[in-house]
mmCIF file of C-alpha atoms in Angstrom:
data_model
loop_
_atom_site.group_PDB
_atom_site.id
_atom_site.type_symbol
_atom_site.label_atom_id
_atom_site.label_comp_id
_atom_site.label_asym_id
_atom_site.label_seq_id
_atom_site.Cartn_x
_atom_site.Cartn_y
_atom_site.Cartn_z
ATOM 1 C CA LYS A 1 -62.834 -6.035 -117.295
ATOM 2 C CA ARG A 2 -66.549 -6.084 -116.502
ATOM 3 C CA ALA A 3 -67.393 -7.110 -120.063
ATOM 4 C CA ALA A 4 -64.733 -9.828 -120.017
ATOM 5 C CA PHE A 5 -65.994 -11.147 -116.687
ATOM 6 C CA ALA A 6 -69.596 -11.151 -117.911
ATOM 7 C CA GLY A 7 -68.507 -13.006 -121.042
ATOM 8 C CA ALA A 8 -66.594 -15.586 -119.008
ATOM 9 C CA TYR A 9 -69.544 -16.097 -116.658
ATOM 10 C CA GLY A 10 -71.938 -16.418 -119.571
ATOM 11 C CA CYS A 11 -69.732 -19.007 -121.294
ATOM 12 C CA VAL A 12 -69.383 -21.052 -118.089
ATOM 13 C CA THR A 13 -73.123 -21.069 -117.306
ATOM 14 C CA SER A 14 -74.011 -21.879 -120.906
ATOM 15 C CA ALA A 15 -71.451 -24.708 -120.978
ATOM 16 C CA ARG A 16 -72.820 -26.073 -117.707
ATOM 17 C CA ALA A 17 -76.379 -26.139 -119.023
ATOM 18 C CA SER A 18 -75.366 -27.621 -122.394
ATOM 19 C CA THR A 19 -73.220 -30.411 -120.936
ATOM 20 C CA ASN A 20 -75.920 -31.218 -118.386
ATOM 21 C CA MET A 21 -78.581 -31.563 -121.075
ATOM 22 C CA ALA A 22 -76.274 -33.585 -123.326
ATOM 23 C CA SER A 23 -75.412 -35.883 -120.432
ATOM 24 C CA ALA A 24 -79.073 -36.508 -119.615
ATOM 25 C CA ALA A 25 -79.736 -37.319 -123.274
ATOM 26 C CA MET A 26 -76.912 -39.875 -123.473
ATOM 27 C CA THR A 27 -77.368 -42.004 -120.364
ATOM 28 C CA GLU A 28 -79.819 -43.084 -117.677
ATOM 29 C CA ALA A 29 -81.048 -40.547 -115.134
ATOM 30 C CA TRP A 30 -79.623 -42.539 -112.220
ATOM 31 C CA HIS A 31 -76.157 -42.451 -113.827
ATOM 32 C CA VAL A 32 -76.426 -38.660 -113.997
ATOM 33 C CA THR A 33 -77.578 -38.519 -110.376
ATOM 34 C CA LEU A 34 -74.666 -40.632 -109.133
ATOM 35 C CA VAL A 35 -72.071 -38.480 -110.915
ATOM 36 C CA ALA A 36 -73.795 -35.289 -109.719
ATOM 37 C CA LEU A 37 -73.146 -36.422 -106.130
ATOM 38 C CA LEU A 38 -69.532 -35.355 -106.713
ATOM 39 C CA GLY A 39 -70.721 -31.736 -107.000
ATOM 40 C CA PRO A 40 -69.898 -30.613 -103.424
ATOM 41 C CA PHE A 41 -66.401 -32.075 -103.619
ATOM 42 C CA VAL A 42 -65.636 -30.537 -107.024
ATOM 43 C CA THR A 43 -66.950 -27.149 -105.910
ATOM 44 C CA ALA A 44 -64.965 -27.338 -102.664
ATOM 45 C CA LEU A 45 -61.717 -27.955 -104.572
ATOM 46 C CA LEU A 46 -62.390 -25.078 -106.989
ATOM 47 C CA SER A 47 -63.427 -22.716 -104.196
ATOM 48 C CA ARG A 48 -60.369 -23.615 -102.139
ATOM 49 C CA ALA A 49 -58.090 -22.933 -105.108
ATOM 50 C CA ALA A 50 -59.742 -19.681 -106.233
ATOM 51 C CA LEU A 51 -61.077 -18.203 -102.987
ATOM 52 C CA GLY A 52 -59.180 -19.972 -100.213
ATOM 53 C CA GLU A 53 -62.503 -21.145 -98.768
ATOM 54 C CA ARG A 54 -62.248 -23.889 -96.165
ATOM 55 C CA VAL A 55 -65.173 -26.127 -95.320
ATOM 56 C CA PRO A 56 -65.343 -27.278 -91.669
ATOM 57 C CA ARG A 57 -64.202 -30.885 -91.336
ATOM 58 C CA ALA A 58 -67.295 -31.776 -89.342
ATOM 59 C CA LEU A 59 -69.431 -30.977 -92.397
ATOM 60 C CA TRP A 60 -67.823 -33.584 -94.676
ATOM 61 C CA PRO A 61 -69.158 -36.693 -92.872
ATOM 62 C CA CYS A 62 -72.645 -35.234 -93.281
ATOM 63 C CA VAL A 63 -72.044 -34.733 -97.001
ATOM 64 C CA VAL A 64 -70.726 -38.283 -97.379
ATOM 65 C CA VAL A 65 -73.721 -39.781 -95.546
ATOM 66 C CA ALA A 66 -76.144 -37.687 -97.617
ATOM 67 C CA SER A 67 -74.331 -38.774 -100.789
ATOM 68 C CA GLY A 68 -74.582 -42.410 -99.762
ATOM 69 C CA GLY A 69 -78.310 -42.113 -99.149
ATOM 70 C CA ALA A 70 -78.860 -40.382 -102.485
ATOM 71 C CA ALA A 71 -76.755 -43.047 -104.216
ATOM 72 C CA LEU A 72 -78.884 -45.822 -102.736
ATOM 73 C CA ALA A 73 -82.061 -44.039 -103.793
ATOM 74 C CA ALA A 74 -80.727 -43.498 -107.319
ATOM 75 C CA SER A 75 -79.473 -47.065 -107.696
ATOM 76 C CA GLY A 76 -82.918 -48.290 -106.697
ATOM 77 C CA ALA A 77 -84.162 -46.906 -110.014
ATOM 78 C CA ALA A 78 -81.441 -48.698 -111.947
ATOM 79 C CA ARG A 79 -82.448 -51.007 -114.732
ATOM 80 C CA ALA A 80 -80.576 -54.175 -115.567
ATOM 81 C CA GLY A 81 -78.386 -53.797 -118.600
ATOM 82 C CA ARG A 82 -74.871 -53.375 -119.849
ATOM 83 C CA PHE A 83 -72.955 -50.172 -119.185
ATOM 84 C CA ARG A 84 -72.349 -48.972 -122.716
ATOM 85 C CA ARG A 85 -69.855 -46.572 -124.211
ATOM 86 C CA ARG A 86 -72.657 -44.039 -124.612
ATOM 87 C CA ASP A 87 -73.322 -44.276 -120.863
ATOM 88 C CA ALA A 88 -69.636 -43.646 -120.157
ATOM 89 C CA LEU A 89 -69.712 -40.556 -122.382
ATOM 90 C CA GLY A 90 -72.845 -39.322 -120.623
ATOM 91 C CA CYS A 91 -71.232 -39.762 -117.203
ATOM 92 C CA GLY A 92 -68.106 -37.991 -118.439
ATOM 93 C CA LEU A 93 -70.179 -35.063 -119.678
ATOM 94 C CA GLN A 94 -71.927 -34.848 -116.320
ATOM 95 C CA LEU A 95 -68.553 -34.684 -114.575
ATOM 96 C CA VAL A 96 -67.532 -31.873 -116.924
ATOM 97 C CA SER A 97 -70.846 -30.182 -116.116
ATOM 98 C CA MET A 98 -69.977 -30.414 -112.396
ATOM 99 C CA VAL A 99 -66.708 -28.566 -113.085
ATOM 100 C CA PHE A 100 -68.554 -25.839 -114.997
ATOM 101 C CA SER A 101 -71.191 -25.654 -112.246
ATOM 102 C CA GLY A 102 -68.553 -25.240 -109.539
ATOM 103 C CA SER A 103 -66.750 -22.630 -111.620
ATOM 104 C CA ALA A 104 -69.983 -20.673 -112.091
ATOM 105 C CA ARG A 105 -70.537 -20.593 -108.330
ATOM 106 C CA VAL A 106 -66.984 -19.389 -107.739
ATOM 107 C CA LEU A 107 -67.571 -16.614 -110.285
ATOM 108 C CA MET A 108 -70.798 -15.664 -108.479
ATOM 109 C CA LYS A 109 -68.757 -15.063 -105.349
ATOM 110 C CA LEU A 110 -65.986 -13.205 -107.179
ATOM 111 C CA SER A 111 -68.498 -10.886 -108.884
ATOM 112 C CA ALA A 112 -69.910 -9.565 -105.603
ATOM 113 C CA GLY A 113 -68.135 -6.210 -105.876
ATOM 114 C CA SER A 114 -68.699 -5.744 -109.600
ATOM 115 C CA PHE A 115 -72.181 -6.959 -110.523
ATOM 116 C CA SER A 116 -75.533 -6.747 -108.794
ATOM 117 C CA THR A 117 -77.557 -9.901 -108.347
ATOM 118 C CA LYS A 118 -80.043 -8.818 -111.021
ATOM 119 C CA THR A 119 -77.308 -8.089 -113.581
ATOM 120 C CA LEU A 120 -75.709 -11.479 -113.017
ATOM 121 C CA MET A 121 -79.092 -13.147 -113.418
ATOM 122 C CA VAL A 122 -79.694 -11.430 -116.749
ATOM 123 C CA VAL A 123 -76.313 -12.596 -118.071
ATOM 124 C CA GLN A 124 -77.010 -16.102 -116.794
ATOM 125 C CA TYR A 125 -80.453 -16.443 -118.340
ATOM 126 C CA VAL A 126 -79.580 -14.902 -121.688
ATOM 127 C CA THR A 127 -76.650 -17.266 -122.178
ATOM 128 C CA ILE A 128 -78.432 -20.359 -120.850
ATOM 129 C CA CYS A 129 -81.486 -19.742 -123.043
ATOM 130 C CA GLY A 130 -79.232 -19.248 -126.050
ATOM 131 C CA GLY A 131 -77.332 -22.451 -125.307
ATOM 132 C CA ALA A 132 -80.543 -24.403 -124.706
ATOM 133 C CA ALA A 133 -82.029 -23.179 -127.989
ATOM 134 C CA ALA A 134 -78.867 -24.182 -129.855
ATOM 135 C CA PHE A 135 -78.913 -27.620 -128.208
ATOM 136 C CA VAL A 136 -82.536 -28.238 -129.198
ATOM 137 C CA ALA A 137 -81.864 -27.045 -132.740
ATOM 138 C CA LEU A 138 -78.775 -29.227 -133.195
ATOM 139 C CA ALA A 139 -79.448 -32.322 -131.098
ATOM 140 C CA GLY A 140 -83.190 -32.309 -130.558
ATOM 141 C CA ASP A 141 -86.384 -31.915 -132.522
ATOM 142 C CA ALA A 142 -87.069 -28.187 -132.816
ATOM 143 C CA ARG A 143 -90.477 -28.742 -134.432
ATOM 144 C CA ALA A 144 -91.607 -31.021 -131.638
ATOM 145 C CA ALA A 145 -90.424 -28.476 -129.054
ATOM 146 C CA LEU A 146 -92.337 -25.679 -130.741
ATOM 147 C CA ALA A 147 -95.399 -27.904 -131.117
ATOM 148 C CA SER A 148 -95.374 -28.630 -127.381
ATOM 149 C CA PHE A 149 -95.506 -24.895 -126.657
ATOM 150 C CA ALA A 150 -98.267 -24.355 -129.228
ATOM 151 C CA SER A 151 -100.363 -27.097 -127.616
ATOM 152 C CA LEU A 152 -100.463 -25.362 -124.223
ATOM 153 C CA ASP A 153 -103.801 -23.959 -123.145
ATOM 154 C CA ALA A 154 -104.235 -20.768 -121.097
ATOM 155 C CA ALA A 155 -103.689 -22.560 -117.783
ATOM 156 C CA GLY A 156 -100.544 -24.223 -119.123
ATOM 157 C CA LEU A 157 -99.141 -20.884 -120.264
ATOM 158 C CA VAL A 158 -99.815 -19.362 -116.847
ATOM 159 C CA VAL A 159 -98.003 -22.247 -115.133
ATOM 160 C CA LEU A 160 -95.083 -22.018 -117.580
ATOM 161 C CA CYS A 161 -94.719 -18.275 -117.015
ATOM 162 C CA ALA A 162 -94.959 -18.728 -113.247
ATOM 163 C CA LEU A 163 -92.245 -21.391 -113.272
ATOM 164 C CA SER A 164 -89.896 -19.522 -115.584
ATOM 165 C CA LEU A 165 -90.406 -15.958 -114.343
ATOM 166 C CA VAL A 166 -91.266 -16.385 -110.655
ATOM 167 C CA VAL A 167 -89.988 -19.697 -109.301
ATOM 168 C CA SER A 168 -86.910 -19.962 -111.492
ATOM 169 C CA PHE A 169 -85.851 -16.316 -111.154
ATOM 170 C CA GLY A 170 -86.554 -16.345 -107.431
ATOM 171 C CA ALA A 171 -84.456 -19.472 -106.934
ATOM 172 C CA ALA A 172 -81.616 -18.080 -109.033
ATOM 173 C CA GLU A 173 -81.528 -14.826 -107.090
ATOM 174 C CA ALA A 174 -81.613 -16.668 -103.750
ATOM 175 C CA GLN A 175 -78.751 -18.886 -104.919
ATOM 176 C CA ILE A 176 -76.524 -15.940 -105.839
ATOM 177 C CA VAL A 177 -77.279 -14.146 -102.553
ATOM 178 C CA CYS A 178 -76.546 -17.261 -100.491
ATOM 179 C CA ILE A 179 -73.330 -18.075 -102.360
ATOM 180 C CA ARG A 180 -72.032 -14.545 -101.869
ATOM 181 C CA TRP A 181 -72.875 -14.765 -98.174
ATOM 182 C CA LEU A 182 -71.811 -18.339 -97.337
ATOM 183 C CA GLY A 183 -69.278 -19.142 -100.068
ATOM 184 C CA PRO A 184 -69.681 -21.705 -102.899
ATOM 185 C CA ALA A 185 -68.467 -24.784 -100.992
ATOM 186 C CA HIS A 186 -70.492 -24.086 -97.835
ATOM 187 C CA TYR A 187 -73.602 -23.342 -99.883
ATOM 188 C CA LEU A 188 -73.466 -26.492 -102.004
ATOM 189 C CA SER A 189 -72.584 -28.712 -99.023
ATOM 190 C CA LEU A 190 -75.586 -27.457 -97.055
ATOM 191 C CA ILE A 191 -77.860 -27.792 -100.092
ATOM 192 C CA HIS A 192 -76.613 -31.335 -100.601
ATOM 193 C CA ILE A 193 -77.270 -32.299 -96.990
ATOM 194 C CA SER A 194 -80.755 -30.765 -96.965
ATOM 195 C CA GLU A 195 -81.776 -32.311 -100.309
ATOM 196 C CA PRO A 196 -83.839 -35.217 -98.847
ATOM 197 C CA THR A 197 -85.753 -32.841 -96.576
ATOM 198 C CA ARG A 198 -86.432 -30.400 -99.403
ATOM 199 C CA GLN A 199 -87.607 -33.154 -101.743
ATOM 200 C CA GLU A 200 -89.911 -34.556 -99.054
ATOM 201 C CA ALA A 201 -91.371 -31.100 -98.422
ATOM 202 C CA ILE A 202 -91.954 -30.545 -102.142
ATOM 203 C CA SER A 203 -93.595 -33.958 -102.499
ATOM 204 C CA TYR A 204 -95.848 -33.240 -99.531
ATOM 205 C CA ALA A 205 -96.806 -29.827 -100.953
ATOM 206 C CA VAL A 206 -97.585 -31.305 -104.370
#
């Protein structure tokens, strides 16, 4: 059962990453952002069905207001042009990615009694890296990707390692801990509401 669960979690996280990258490659970034605003609602439905988690009603107006603000900000970056079939496919892939993302968070909660945080992170990163490598090989330019790594100097390599091994792993571990404590729907709703504040703090720090 543990192996089957790990396999299911790995497939879901890999599918989420792959559909997210494919979506970003097919349409404008603001289209992706607008569809991603459905994330809290999709996760809430999945968490309610699988875990029986209920989000306080008072929290939903906050999520809606935050979504509206993010939508206005994203639409401000919109460029004039026709909404093409490729854009529709990209938006559809992003919606599918939201379903996979919500499912992954539900599985994080369900795995609390079976897997440690570190074990779940290893499964997550191995499968995501494998899926990302396959995506670059099939849909991207593998030579260009390798050339970009080869062009990094010592400082660039230090920054890359810090981002991938410290920041990324730290964020992933914090996410799993918080989801297991708060529940998937509560976690994503609070993250969604606090997004403007977090972005402003990051911009100020940078």
